[in-house]
Amino acid sequence: EIANNPRLLHSFGVGLDLIGSRGALAIVGTVIVAEQWFPYLGLDFPGGGGISAGVRFVPLKYRWSAFVGFGGHISLYDLGIGNQGTDVLKINEGEYQYLELWGKNLHLDIGAQYMTPAGFAVESGIGILLFERATTHEPAFMPMFDIGAAWYF
């Protein structure tokens, strides 16, 4: 069973999300609970920085598994720390301030995780960011690719 499910051998991990619902260039700390639950806390740096927290459920007991998850993100600026970032992202025909997407948001994630017996894992999927537009104060959503890797111990 351990050869098929490396999550049995590990209890926590540290990773980096290149891009995703938890932020861009986010450092993420994760604890594995009951081999299928992955609560996490993350810190990202672009746009003034921010903190994310949530949980992912990894149901399959194999090296490859799907995952579903949810969480939230808040910028350091919204916590009263630091300055408001001015970074603007151009996505399709629209422009979004970094703090719109990763200021205060809720996110839902779905994807796949592969973990080796040594504890190296890669994740890829899609997250849906739920946020408020800065210009209109209306709720909005944005699909976002999730791409990251982690090492579990």
Short mmCIF file of C-alpha atoms in Angstrom, two decimals:
data_model
loop_
_atom_site.label_atom_id
_atom_site.label_comp_id
_atom_site.label_asym_id
_atom_site.label_seq_id
_atom_site.Cartn_x
_atom_site.Cartn_y
_atom_site.Cartn_z
CA GLU A 1 0.00 0.00 0.00
CA ILE A 2 2.87 2.42 0.79
CA ALA A 3 4.37 1.87 -2.67
CA ASN A 4 1.09 3.00 -4.26
CA ASN A 5 0.27 5.80 -1.80
CA PRO A 6 3.30 7.90 -0.82
CA ARG A 7 1.07 10.23 1.25
CA LEU A 8 1.22 7.60 4.01
CA LEU A 9 4.93 8.34 4.50
CA HIS A 10 4.73 12.13 4.85
CA SER A 11 3.08 14.56 7.26
CA PHE A 12 3.96 18.10 6.10
CA GLY A 13 5.38 19.90 3.11
CA VAL A 14 6.70 23.18 1.74
CA GLY A 15 6.01 24.25 -1.82
CA LEU A 16 5.94 27.00 -4.40
CA ASP A 17 2.97 27.92 -6.57
CA LEU A 18 4.18 29.64 -9.73
CA ILE A 19 0.67 30.93 -10.38
CA GLY A 20 -2.71 30.02 -9.02
CA SER A 21 -5.61 30.86 -6.78
CA ARG A 22 -3.27 31.04 -3.76
CA GLY A 23 -1.27 33.84 -5.43
CA ALA A 24 1.68 34.26 -7.76
CA LEU A 25 5.04 32.98 -6.52
CA ALA A 26 3.34 31.78 -3.34
CA ILE A 27 5.30 29.86 -0.72
CA VAL A 28 2.90 27.29 0.73
CA GLY A 29 3.17 25.21 3.91
CA THR A 30 0.91 22.15 4.07
CA VAL A 31 0.08 19.53 6.69
CA ILE A 32 -1.28 16.13 5.65
CA VAL A 33 -4.17 15.05 7.86
CA ALA A 34 -5.51 11.48 7.59
CA GLU A 35 -3.56 11.08 4.30
CA GLN A 36 -6.28 12.83 2.24
CA TRP A 37 -6.75 16.32 3.74
CA PHE A 38 -4.17 19.00 2.95
CA PRO A 39 -4.81 22.20 4.97
CA TYR A 40 -2.38 24.95 3.95
CA LEU A 41 -1.13 28.44 4.70
CA GLY A 42 0.56 30.45 1.97
CA LEU A 43 2.42 33.72 1.51
CA ASP A 44 2.82 35.43 -1.85
CA PHE A 45 4.94 38.48 -2.69
CA PRO A 46 3.86 40.26 -5.90
CA GLY A 47 1.45 43.19 -5.60
CA GLY A 48 2.44 43.98 -2.03
CA GLY A 49 2.09 40.42 -0.75
CA GLY A 50 -0.69 38.43 0.84
CA ILE A 51 -1.73 35.43 2.91
CA SER A 52 -3.86 32.49 1.79
CA ALA A 53 -5.39 29.67 3.80
CA GLY A 54 -7.56 26.74 2.87
CA VAL A 55 -7.74 22.99 2.43
CA ARG A 56 -7.50 20.53 -0.43
CA PHE A 57 -9.03 17.06 -0.41
CA VAL A 58 -6.96 14.43 -2.25
CA PRO A 59 -9.27 11.37 -2.36
CA LEU A 60 -7.36 8.73 -4.31
CA LYS A 61 -4.77 6.61 -2.55
CA TYR A 62 -2.33 6.43 -5.46
CA ARG A 63 0.63 8.46 -6.67
CA TRP A 64 -1.75 10.31 -9.00
CA SER A 65 -4.90 11.75 -7.51
CA ALA A 66 -7.47 14.36 -8.33
CA PHE A 67 -8.01 17.11 -5.76
CA VAL A 68 -10.73 19.58 -4.87
CA GLY A 69 -10.27 22.47 -2.51
CA PHE A 70 -11.36 25.85 -1.29
CA GLY A 71 -9.77 28.73 0.54
CA GLY A 72 -9.38 32.44 0.87
CA HIS A 73 -6.73 35.08 0.32
CA ILE A 74 -6.18 38.54 1.77
CA SER A 75 -3.49 41.05 0.84
CA LEU A 76 -1.11 42.49 3.41
CA TYR A 77 -2.43 45.92 2.41
CA ASP A 78 -5.97 44.86 3.39
CA LEU A 79 -4.52 43.79 6.77
CA GLY A 80 -3.04 47.29 7.22
CA ILE A 81 0.54 46.23 6.45
CA GLY A 82 2.58 47.90 3.72
CA ASN A 83 1.56 49.85 0.65
CA GLN A 84 -1.05 49.18 -1.97
CA GLY A 85 0.57 47.55 -4.98
CA THR A 86 0.00 49.11 -8.38
CA ASP A 87 0.62 46.02 -10.50
CA VAL A 88 -1.87 45.61 -13.34
CA LEU A 89 -2.48 42.34 -15.17
CA LYS A 90 -3.83 42.30 -18.71
CA ILE A 91 -5.98 39.24 -19.22
CA ASN A 92 -7.77 38.83 -22.56
CA GLU A 93 -9.44 42.19 -23.22
CA GLY A 94 -9.55 43.33 -19.59
CA GLU A 95 -7.19 44.87 -17.08
CA TYR A 96 -7.18 43.80 -13.45
CA GLN A 97 -5.29 45.24 -10.53
CA TYR A 98 -3.29 42.58 -8.71
CA LEU A 99 -5.16 43.52 -5.53
CA GLU A 100 -8.49 42.87 -7.22
CA LEU A 101 -7.61 39.25 -7.90
CA TRP A 102 -5.47 38.52 -4.82
CA GLY A 103 -6.65 41.20 -2.38
CA LYS A 104 -9.68 39.67 -0.72
CA ASN A 105 -10.91 36.58 -2.50
CA LEU A 106 -12.43 33.18 -2.04
CA HIS A 107 -11.34 30.41 -4.36
CA LEU A 108 -12.43 26.96 -5.45
CA ASP A 109 -9.86 24.59 -6.93
CA ILE A 110 -9.89 21.34 -8.90
CA GLY A 111 -6.92 19.54 -10.37
CA ALA A 112 -4.47 16.67 -10.11
CA GLN A 113 -1.56 15.92 -7.79
CA TYR A 114 1.32 13.52 -8.39
CA MET A 115 3.52 12.54 -5.44
CA THR A 116 6.66 10.40 -5.55
CA PRO A 117 7.61 8.03 -2.68
CA ALA A 118 10.43 10.48 -1.82
CA GLY A 119 7.83 13.21 -1.20
CA PHE A 120 8.21 15.42 -4.28
CA ALA A 121 4.80 16.50 -5.59
CA VAL A 122 3.50 18.50 -8.51
CA GLU A 123 0.02 19.96 -8.79
CA SER A 124 -1.84 21.37 -11.73
CA GLY A 125 -5.41 22.45 -12.09
CA ILE A 126 -7.85 25.30 -12.33
CA GLY A 127 -8.98 27.65 -9.61
CA ILE A 128 -11.95 29.97 -9.71
CA LEU A 129 -11.31 33.29 -7.93
CA LEU A 130 -14.37 35.03 -6.47
CA PHE A 131 -13.58 38.70 -5.82
CA GLU A 132 -14.91 42.26 -5.95
CA ARG A 133 -14.08 44.53 -8.88
CA ALA A 134 -12.28 47.67 -7.67
CA THR A 135 -13.95 49.98 -10.17
CA THR A 136 -17.59 48.83 -9.85
CA HIS A 137 -17.57 47.04 -6.47
CA GLU A 138 -19.52 44.23 -8.12
CA PRO A 139 -18.76 40.55 -7.49
CA ALA A 140 -16.73 38.89 -10.22
CA PHE A 141 -15.01 35.59 -10.91
CA MET A 142 -11.92 34.63 -12.85
CA PRO A 143 -10.66 31.17 -13.84
CA MET A 144 -6.96 30.76 -13.04
CA PHE A 145 -4.46 28.01 -13.83
CA ASP A 146 -2.90 26.43 -10.73
CA ILE A 147 0.70 25.28 -11.23
CA GLY A 148 2.93 24.35 -8.30
CA ALA A 149 5.33 21.88 -6.72
CA ALA A 150 6.13 20.85 -3.15
CA TRP A 151 8.41 18.64 -1.10
CA TYR A 152 6.78 16.59 1.67
CA PHE A 153 8.60 15.24 4.71
#
